[in-house]
CSV table of C-alpha atoms in Angstrom, one decimal:
chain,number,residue,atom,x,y,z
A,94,UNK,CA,127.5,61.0,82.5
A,95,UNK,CA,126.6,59.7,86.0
A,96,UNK,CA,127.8,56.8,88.0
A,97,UNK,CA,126.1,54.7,91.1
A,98,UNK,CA,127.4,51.7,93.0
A,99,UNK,CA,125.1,49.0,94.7
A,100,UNK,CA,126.7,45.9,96.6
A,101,UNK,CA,124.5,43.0,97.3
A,102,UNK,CA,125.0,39.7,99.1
A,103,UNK,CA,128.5,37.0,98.2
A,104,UNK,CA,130.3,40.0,97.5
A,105,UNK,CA,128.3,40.9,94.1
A,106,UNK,CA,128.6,44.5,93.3
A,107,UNK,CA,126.6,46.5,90.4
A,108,UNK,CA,127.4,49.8,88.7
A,109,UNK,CA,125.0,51.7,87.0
A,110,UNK,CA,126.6,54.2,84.6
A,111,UNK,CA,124.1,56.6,82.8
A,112,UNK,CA,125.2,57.2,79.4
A,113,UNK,CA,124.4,60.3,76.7
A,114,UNK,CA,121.9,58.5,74.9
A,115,UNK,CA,119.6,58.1,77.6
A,116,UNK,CA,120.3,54.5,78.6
A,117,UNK,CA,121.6,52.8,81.7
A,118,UNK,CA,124.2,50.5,81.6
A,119,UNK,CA,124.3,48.0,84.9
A,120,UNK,CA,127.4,46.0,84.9
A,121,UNK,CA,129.0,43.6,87.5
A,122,UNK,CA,132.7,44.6,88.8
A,123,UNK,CA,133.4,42.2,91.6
A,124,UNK,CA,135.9,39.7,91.4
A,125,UNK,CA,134.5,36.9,93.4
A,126,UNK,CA,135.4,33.0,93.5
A,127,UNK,CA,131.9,32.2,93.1
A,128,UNK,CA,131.1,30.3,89.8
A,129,UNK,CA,127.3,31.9,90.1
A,130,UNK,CA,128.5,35.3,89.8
A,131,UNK,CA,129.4,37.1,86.5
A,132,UNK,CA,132.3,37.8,85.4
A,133,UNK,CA,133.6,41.5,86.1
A,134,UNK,CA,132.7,44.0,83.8
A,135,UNK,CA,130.0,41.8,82.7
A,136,UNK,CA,127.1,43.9,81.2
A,137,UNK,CA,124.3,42.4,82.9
A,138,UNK,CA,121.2,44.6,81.6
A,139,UNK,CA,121.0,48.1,80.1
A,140,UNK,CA,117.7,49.9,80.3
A,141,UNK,CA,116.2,51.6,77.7
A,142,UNK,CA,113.1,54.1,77.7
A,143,UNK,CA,111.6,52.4,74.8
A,144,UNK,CA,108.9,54.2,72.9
A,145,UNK,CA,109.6,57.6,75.6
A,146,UNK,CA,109.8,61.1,74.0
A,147,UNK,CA,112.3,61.5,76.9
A,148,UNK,CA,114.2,58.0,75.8
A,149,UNK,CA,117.2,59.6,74.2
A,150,UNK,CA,117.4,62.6,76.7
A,151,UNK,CA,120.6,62.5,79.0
A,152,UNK,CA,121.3,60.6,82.2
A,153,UNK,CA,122.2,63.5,84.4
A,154,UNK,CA,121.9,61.9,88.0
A,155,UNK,CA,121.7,57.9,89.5
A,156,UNK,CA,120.7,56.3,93.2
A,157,UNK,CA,120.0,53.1,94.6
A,158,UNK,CA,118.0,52.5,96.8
A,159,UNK,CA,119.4,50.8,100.2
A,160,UNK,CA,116.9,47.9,100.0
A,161,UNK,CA,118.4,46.9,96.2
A,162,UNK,CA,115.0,46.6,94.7
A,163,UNK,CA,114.9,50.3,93.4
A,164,UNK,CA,116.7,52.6,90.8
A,165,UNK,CA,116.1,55.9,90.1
A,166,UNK,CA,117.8,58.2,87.0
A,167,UNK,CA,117.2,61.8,86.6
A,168,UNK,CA,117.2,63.3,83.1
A,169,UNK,CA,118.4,66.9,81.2
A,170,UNK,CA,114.7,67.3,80.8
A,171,UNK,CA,113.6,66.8,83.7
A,172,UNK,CA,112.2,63.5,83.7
A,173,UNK,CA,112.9,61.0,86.6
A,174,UNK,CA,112.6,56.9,85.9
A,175,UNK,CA,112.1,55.0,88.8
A,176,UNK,CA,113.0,51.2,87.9
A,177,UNK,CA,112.1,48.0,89.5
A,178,UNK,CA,115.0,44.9,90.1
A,179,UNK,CA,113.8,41.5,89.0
A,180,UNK,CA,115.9,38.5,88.9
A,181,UNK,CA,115.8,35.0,87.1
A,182,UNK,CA,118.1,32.1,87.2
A,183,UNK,CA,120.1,31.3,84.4
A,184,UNK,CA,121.2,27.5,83.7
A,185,UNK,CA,121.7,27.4,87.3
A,186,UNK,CA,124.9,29.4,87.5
A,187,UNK,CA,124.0,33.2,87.7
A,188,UNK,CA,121.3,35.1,88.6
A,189,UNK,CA,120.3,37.3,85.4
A,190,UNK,CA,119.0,40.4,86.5
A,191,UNK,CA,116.7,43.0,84.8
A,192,UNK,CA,115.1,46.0,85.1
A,193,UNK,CA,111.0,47.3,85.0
A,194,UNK,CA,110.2,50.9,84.9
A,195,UNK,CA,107.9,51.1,88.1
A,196,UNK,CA,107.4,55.2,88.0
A,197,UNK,CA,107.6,57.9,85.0
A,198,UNK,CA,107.5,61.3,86.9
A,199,UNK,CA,107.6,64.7,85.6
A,200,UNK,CA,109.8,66.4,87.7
A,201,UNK,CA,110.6,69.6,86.8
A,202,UNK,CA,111.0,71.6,83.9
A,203,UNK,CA,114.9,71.9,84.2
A,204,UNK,CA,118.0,69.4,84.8
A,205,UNK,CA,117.4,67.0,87.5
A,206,UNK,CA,121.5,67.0,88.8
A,207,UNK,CA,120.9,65.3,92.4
A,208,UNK,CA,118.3,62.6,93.8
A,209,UNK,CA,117.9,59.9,96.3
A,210,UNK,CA,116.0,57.6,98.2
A,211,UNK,CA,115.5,58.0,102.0
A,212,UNK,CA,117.5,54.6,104.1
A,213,UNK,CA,114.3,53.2,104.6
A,214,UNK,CA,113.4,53.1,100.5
A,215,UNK,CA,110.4,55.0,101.0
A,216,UNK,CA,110.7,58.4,99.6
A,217,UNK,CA,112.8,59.6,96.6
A,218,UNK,CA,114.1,63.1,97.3
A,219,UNK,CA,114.8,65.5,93.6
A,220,UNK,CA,116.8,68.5,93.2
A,221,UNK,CA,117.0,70.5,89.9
A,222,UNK,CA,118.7,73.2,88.3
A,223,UNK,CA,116.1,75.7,89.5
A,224,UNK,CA,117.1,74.9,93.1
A,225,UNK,CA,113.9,72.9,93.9
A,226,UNK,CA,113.3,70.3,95.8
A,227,UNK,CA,110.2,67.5,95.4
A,228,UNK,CA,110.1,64.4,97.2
A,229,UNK,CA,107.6,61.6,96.3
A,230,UNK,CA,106.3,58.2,97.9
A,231,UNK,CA,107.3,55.9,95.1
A,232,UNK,CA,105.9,52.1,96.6
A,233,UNK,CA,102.7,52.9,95.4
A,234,UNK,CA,100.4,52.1,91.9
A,235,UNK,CA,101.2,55.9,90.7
A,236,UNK,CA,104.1,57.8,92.7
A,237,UNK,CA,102.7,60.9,94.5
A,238,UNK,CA,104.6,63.8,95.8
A,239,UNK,CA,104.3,64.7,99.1
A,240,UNK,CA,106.0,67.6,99.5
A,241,UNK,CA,108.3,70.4,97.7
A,242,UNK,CA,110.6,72.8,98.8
A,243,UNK,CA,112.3,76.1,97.2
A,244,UNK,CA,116.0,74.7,98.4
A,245,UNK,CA,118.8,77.2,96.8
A,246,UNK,CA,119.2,80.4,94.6
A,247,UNK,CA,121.2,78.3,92.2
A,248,UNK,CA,121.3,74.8,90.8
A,249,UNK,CA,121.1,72.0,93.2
A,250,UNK,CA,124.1,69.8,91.8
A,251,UNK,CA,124.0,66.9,94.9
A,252,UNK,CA,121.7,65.1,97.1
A,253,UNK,CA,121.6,62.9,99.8
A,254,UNK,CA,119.8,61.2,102.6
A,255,UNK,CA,120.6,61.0,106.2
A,256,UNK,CA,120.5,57.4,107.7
A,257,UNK,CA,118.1,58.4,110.4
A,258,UNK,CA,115.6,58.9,106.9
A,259,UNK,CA,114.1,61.6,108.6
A,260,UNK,CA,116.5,64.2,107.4
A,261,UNK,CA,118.5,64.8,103.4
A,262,UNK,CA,121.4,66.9,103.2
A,263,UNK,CA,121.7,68.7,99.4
A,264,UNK,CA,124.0,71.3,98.3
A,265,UNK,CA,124.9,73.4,95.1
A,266,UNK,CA,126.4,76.5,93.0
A,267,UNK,CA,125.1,78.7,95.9
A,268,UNK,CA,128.3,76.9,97.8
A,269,UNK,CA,125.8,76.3,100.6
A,270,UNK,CA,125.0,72.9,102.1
A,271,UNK,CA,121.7,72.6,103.6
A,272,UNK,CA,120.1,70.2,106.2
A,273,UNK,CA,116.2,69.4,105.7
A,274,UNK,CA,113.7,67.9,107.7
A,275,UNK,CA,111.3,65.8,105.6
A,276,UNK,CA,108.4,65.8,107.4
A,277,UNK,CA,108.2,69.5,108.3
A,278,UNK,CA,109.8,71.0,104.7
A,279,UNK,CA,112.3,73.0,107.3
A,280,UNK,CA,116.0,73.5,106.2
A,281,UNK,CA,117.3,73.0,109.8
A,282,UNK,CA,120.6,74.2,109.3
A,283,UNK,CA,122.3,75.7,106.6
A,284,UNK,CA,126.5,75.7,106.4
A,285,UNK,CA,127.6,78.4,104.7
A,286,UNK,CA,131.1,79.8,103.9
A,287,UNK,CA,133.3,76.6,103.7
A,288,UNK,CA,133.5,76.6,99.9
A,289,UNK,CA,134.4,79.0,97.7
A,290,UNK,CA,132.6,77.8,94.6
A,291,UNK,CA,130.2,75.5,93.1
A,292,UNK,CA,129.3,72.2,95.5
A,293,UNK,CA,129.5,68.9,93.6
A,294,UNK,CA,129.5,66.2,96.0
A,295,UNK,CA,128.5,65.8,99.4
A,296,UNK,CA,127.8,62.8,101.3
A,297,UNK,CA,127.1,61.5,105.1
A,298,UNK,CA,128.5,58.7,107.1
A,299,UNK,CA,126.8,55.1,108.2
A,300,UNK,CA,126.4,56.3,111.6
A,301,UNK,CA,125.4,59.9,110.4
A,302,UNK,CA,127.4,61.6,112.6
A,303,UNK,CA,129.2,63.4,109.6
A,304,UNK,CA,128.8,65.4,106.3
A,305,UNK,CA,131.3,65.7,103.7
A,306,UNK,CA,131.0,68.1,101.0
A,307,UNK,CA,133.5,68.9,97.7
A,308,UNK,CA,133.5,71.6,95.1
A,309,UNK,CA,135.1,73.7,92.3
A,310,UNK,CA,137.3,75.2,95.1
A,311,UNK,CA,139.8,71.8,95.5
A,312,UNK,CA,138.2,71.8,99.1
A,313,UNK,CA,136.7,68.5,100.9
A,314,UNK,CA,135.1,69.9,104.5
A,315,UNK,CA,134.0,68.2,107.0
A,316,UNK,CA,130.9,68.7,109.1
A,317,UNK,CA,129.0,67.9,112.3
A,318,UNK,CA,125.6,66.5,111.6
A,319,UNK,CA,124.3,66.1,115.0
A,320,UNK,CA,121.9,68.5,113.5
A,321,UNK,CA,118.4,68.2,115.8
């Protein structure tokens, strides 16, 4: 049900796929002449709630965080798991990676459809089906939440942070995408009228000089973020 991509160093790449049941599959899909690397399509861990009344609820959103260590999964009932990288050595060839569940967070009471961590890993931004927004410090003991914003009439369906980790961009079935300012809870700019239905993706460039957002519509717009 949702879908996340994380590259690491020697040209190793991991997908995380989050399926119905509530798990998280985390496979390797790089072809690479390295003998220590798996092979591709290699399940190297899945990660399972075990115990959780939430366990079995639905992946409904995925992000890595940009330093590798972190990965976070938002739920259908609002939960969000925040998961921590470890890695052993395996008869010297590979490295065999797992997964510890660092943070359970309540985040809302409805679907959580869009989430990520600011470039800097520091925060993890939420967005749910009643168009609210939470983020959270999550390197600590207990992951506290720092601030919250009422972002759209409708569901937030994507999220993302801006490289400058100052600023997240999300966007929904209100066919708005808006700019936020983290420390300050402001939407700094709001672009309106491109899209003529729901918002399902949206994304920014390295440099952050661009936003790209998709919908229901067939449309892919293109946006100036030099947003101050």
């Amino acid at each position: 049900t949702s879908f996340a991509l994380r590259s690491y160093n020697h040209g190793e790449y991991h997908a995380a796929v989050g399926c119905r049941d509530g798990s998280i599959q985390i496979r390797a899909i790089t072809c690479s002449l390295s003998e220590k690397l798996p092979a591709p399509g290699t399940l190297v861990e899945t990660i399972d709630v075990a115990g959780s009344v939430s366990a079995t609820s639905c992946i409904m959103s995925l992000a890595w965080s940009n330093c590798g260590i972190y990965l976070a999964a938002g739920r259908k009932d609002g939960f969000v798991d925040v998961y921590k990288r470890e890695c052993e050595s395996v008869s010297g060839k590979y490295s065999n990676y797992f997964f510890k569940t660092l943070h359970r967070i309540v985040a809302s009471r409805s679907i959580i459809r869009g989430l990520d961590f600011t470039a800097d890993s520091q925060l993890l931004m939420t967005g749910d089906d009643n168009g609210r927004i939470n983020v959270y410090e999550i390197q600590r003991k207990q992951a506290v939440k720092t601030g919250w914003y009422n972002g759209h009439n409708s569901w937030i369906l994507c999220l993302v942070s801006h490289p400058d980790s100052r600023r997240f961009i999300t966007a929904g079935a209100d066919m708005k995408v808006n700019v936020w300012d983290v420390s300050s809870r402001d939407c700094v700019h709001t672009f309106d009228g491109s899209h003529s239905d729901m918002i399902w993706g949206v994304a920014c460039n390295e440099e952050g000089t661009f936003l790209a957002s998709c919908g229901d519509d067939g449309k892919m717009v293109f946006y100036s973020s030099d947003v101050r």
